[in-house]
PDB file of C-alpha atoms in Angstrom:
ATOM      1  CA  UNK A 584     -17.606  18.469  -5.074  1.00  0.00           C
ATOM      2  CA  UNK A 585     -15.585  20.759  -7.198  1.00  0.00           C
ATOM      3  CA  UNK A 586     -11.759  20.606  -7.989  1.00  0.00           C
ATOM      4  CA  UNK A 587      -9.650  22.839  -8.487  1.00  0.00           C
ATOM      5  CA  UNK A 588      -6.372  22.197 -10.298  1.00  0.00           C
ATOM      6  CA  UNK A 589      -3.148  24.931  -8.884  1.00  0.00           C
ATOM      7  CA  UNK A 590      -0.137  24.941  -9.951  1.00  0.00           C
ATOM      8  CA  UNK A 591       2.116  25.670  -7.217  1.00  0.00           C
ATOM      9  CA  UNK A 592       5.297  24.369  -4.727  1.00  0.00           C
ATOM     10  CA  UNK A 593       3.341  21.579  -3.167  1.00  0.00           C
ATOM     11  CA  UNK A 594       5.504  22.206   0.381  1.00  0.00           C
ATOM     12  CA  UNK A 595       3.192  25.343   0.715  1.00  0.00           C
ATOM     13  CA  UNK A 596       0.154  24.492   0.129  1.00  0.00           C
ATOM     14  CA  UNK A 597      -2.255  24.940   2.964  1.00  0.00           C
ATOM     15  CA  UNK A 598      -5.251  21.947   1.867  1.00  0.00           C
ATOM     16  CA  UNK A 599      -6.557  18.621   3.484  1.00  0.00           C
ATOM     17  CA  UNK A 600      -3.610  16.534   1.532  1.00  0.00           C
ATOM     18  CA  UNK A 601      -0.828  16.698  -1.002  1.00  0.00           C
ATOM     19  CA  UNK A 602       0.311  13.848  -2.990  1.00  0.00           C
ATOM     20  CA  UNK A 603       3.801  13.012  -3.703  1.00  0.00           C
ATOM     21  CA  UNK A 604       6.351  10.556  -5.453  1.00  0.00           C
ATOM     22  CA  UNK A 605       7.599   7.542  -3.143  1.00  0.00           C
ATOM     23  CA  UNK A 606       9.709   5.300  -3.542  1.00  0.00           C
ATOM     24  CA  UNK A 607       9.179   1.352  -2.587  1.00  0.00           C
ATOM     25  CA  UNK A 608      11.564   1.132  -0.102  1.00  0.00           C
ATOM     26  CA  UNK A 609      12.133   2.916   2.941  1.00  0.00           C
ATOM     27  CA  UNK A 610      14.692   5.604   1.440  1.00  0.00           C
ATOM     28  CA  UNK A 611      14.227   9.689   0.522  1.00  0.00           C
ATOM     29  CA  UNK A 612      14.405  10.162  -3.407  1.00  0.00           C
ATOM     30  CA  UNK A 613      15.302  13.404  -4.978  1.00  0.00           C
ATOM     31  CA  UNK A 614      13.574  16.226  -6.353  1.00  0.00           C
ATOM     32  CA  UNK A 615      10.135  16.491  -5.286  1.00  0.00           C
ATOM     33  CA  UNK A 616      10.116  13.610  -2.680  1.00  0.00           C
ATOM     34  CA  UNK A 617      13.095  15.206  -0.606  1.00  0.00           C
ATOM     35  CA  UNK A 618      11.065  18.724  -0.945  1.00  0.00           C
ATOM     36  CA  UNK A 619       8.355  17.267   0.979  1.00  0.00           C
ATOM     37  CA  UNK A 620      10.428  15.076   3.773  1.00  0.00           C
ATOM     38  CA  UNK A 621      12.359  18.658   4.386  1.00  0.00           C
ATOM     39  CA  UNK A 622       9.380  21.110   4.390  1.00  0.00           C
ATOM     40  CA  UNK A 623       7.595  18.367   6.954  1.00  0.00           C
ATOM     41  CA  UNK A 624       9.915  17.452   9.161  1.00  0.00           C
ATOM     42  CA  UNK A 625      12.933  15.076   7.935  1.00  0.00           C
ATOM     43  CA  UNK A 626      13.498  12.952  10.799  1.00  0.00           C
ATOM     44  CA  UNK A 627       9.218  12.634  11.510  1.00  0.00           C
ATOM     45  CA  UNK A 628       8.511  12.017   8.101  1.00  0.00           C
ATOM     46  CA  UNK A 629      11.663   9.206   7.949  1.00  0.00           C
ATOM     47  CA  UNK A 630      10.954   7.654  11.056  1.00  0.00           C
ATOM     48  CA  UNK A 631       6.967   6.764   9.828  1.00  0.00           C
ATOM     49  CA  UNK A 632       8.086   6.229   6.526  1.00  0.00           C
ATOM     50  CA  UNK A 633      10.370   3.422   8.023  1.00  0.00           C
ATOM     51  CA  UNK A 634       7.598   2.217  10.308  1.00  0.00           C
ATOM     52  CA  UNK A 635       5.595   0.983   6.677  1.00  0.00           C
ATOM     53  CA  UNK A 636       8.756  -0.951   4.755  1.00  0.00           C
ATOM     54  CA  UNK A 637       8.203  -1.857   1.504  1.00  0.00           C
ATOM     55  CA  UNK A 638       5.354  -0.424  -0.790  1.00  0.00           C
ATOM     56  CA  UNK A 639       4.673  -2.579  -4.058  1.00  0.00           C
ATOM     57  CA  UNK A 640       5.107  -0.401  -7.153  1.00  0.00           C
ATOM     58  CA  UNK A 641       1.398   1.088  -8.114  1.00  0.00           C
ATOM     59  CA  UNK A 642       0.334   1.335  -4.042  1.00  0.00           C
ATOM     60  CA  UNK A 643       0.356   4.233  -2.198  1.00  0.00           C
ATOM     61  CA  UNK A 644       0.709   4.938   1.495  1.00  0.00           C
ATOM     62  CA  UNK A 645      -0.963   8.255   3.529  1.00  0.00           C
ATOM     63  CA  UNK A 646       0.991   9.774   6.353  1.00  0.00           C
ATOM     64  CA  UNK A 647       0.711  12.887   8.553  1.00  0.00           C
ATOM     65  CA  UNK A 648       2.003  16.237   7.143  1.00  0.00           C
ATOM     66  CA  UNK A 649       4.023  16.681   9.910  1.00  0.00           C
ATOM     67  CA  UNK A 650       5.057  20.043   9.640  1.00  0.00           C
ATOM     68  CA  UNK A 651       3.274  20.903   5.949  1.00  0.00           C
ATOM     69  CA  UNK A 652       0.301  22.933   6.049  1.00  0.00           C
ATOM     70  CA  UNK A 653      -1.421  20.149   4.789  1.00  0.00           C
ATOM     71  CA  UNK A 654      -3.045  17.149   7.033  1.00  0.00           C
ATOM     72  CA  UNK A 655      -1.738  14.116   4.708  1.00  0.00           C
ATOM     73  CA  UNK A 656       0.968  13.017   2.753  1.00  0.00           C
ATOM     74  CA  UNK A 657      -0.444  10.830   0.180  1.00  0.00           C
ATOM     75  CA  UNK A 658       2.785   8.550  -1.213  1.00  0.00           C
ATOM     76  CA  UNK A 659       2.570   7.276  -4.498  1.00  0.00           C
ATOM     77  CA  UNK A 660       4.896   4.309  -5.883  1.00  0.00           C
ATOM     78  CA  UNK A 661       4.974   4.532  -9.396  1.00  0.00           C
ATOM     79  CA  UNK A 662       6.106   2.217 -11.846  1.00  0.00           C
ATOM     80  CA  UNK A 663       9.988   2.021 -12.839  1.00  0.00           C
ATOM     81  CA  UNK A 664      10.199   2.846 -16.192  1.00  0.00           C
ATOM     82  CA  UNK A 665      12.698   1.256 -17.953  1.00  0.00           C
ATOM     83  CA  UNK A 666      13.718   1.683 -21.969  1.00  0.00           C
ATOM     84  CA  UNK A 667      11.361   4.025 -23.136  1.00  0.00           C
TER      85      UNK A 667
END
C-alpha cells in the first residue's frame, strides 16, 4: 500500500477517513476540531460524540463522517502539554 501525504483543508477531502484533534471529554475544541464538527454536521457529530464520554488522553475514538466526504472521523486525544 502506498501513501500519499496532501496538504490540504481536511473538511474537503474526499478519502476513506480523516483524522482529527479531540478532546477527552464530550465538548467541541477550537480550531481544527470545530472545522470538522461544522463541515459534518454539528448536532450529528455532537450527539455521537456524547454517546462515547470520556476518552483517556493518548486513545482515539472513530466515528461516521456524517456529512464530510470522508467515511470516518478518526479522534485523537493527545496529551496536555503543560510547561514546555
Amino acid at each position: 500500500m502506498s501513501l500519499k501525504i496532501v496538504r490540504n483543508d481536511i473538511t474537503k477531502m474526499e478519502t476513506e477517513a480523516i483524522v482529527n484533534t479531540a478532546s477527552s471529554t464530550p465538548e467541541v475544541g477550537s480550531g481544527c476540531d470545530s472545522a470538522v464538527y461544522n463541515a459534518a454536521g454539528y448536532e450529528k457529530l455532537h450527539k455521537v460524540r456524547q454517546k462515547i464520554g470520556n476518552v483517556a488522553e493518548g486513545d482515539v475514538f472513530i466515528t461516521p463522517g456524517f456529512d464530510l466526504k470522508c467515511r470516518y472521523i478518526i479522534h485523537a486525544v493527545s496529551p496536555l502539554y503543560i510547561d514546555g
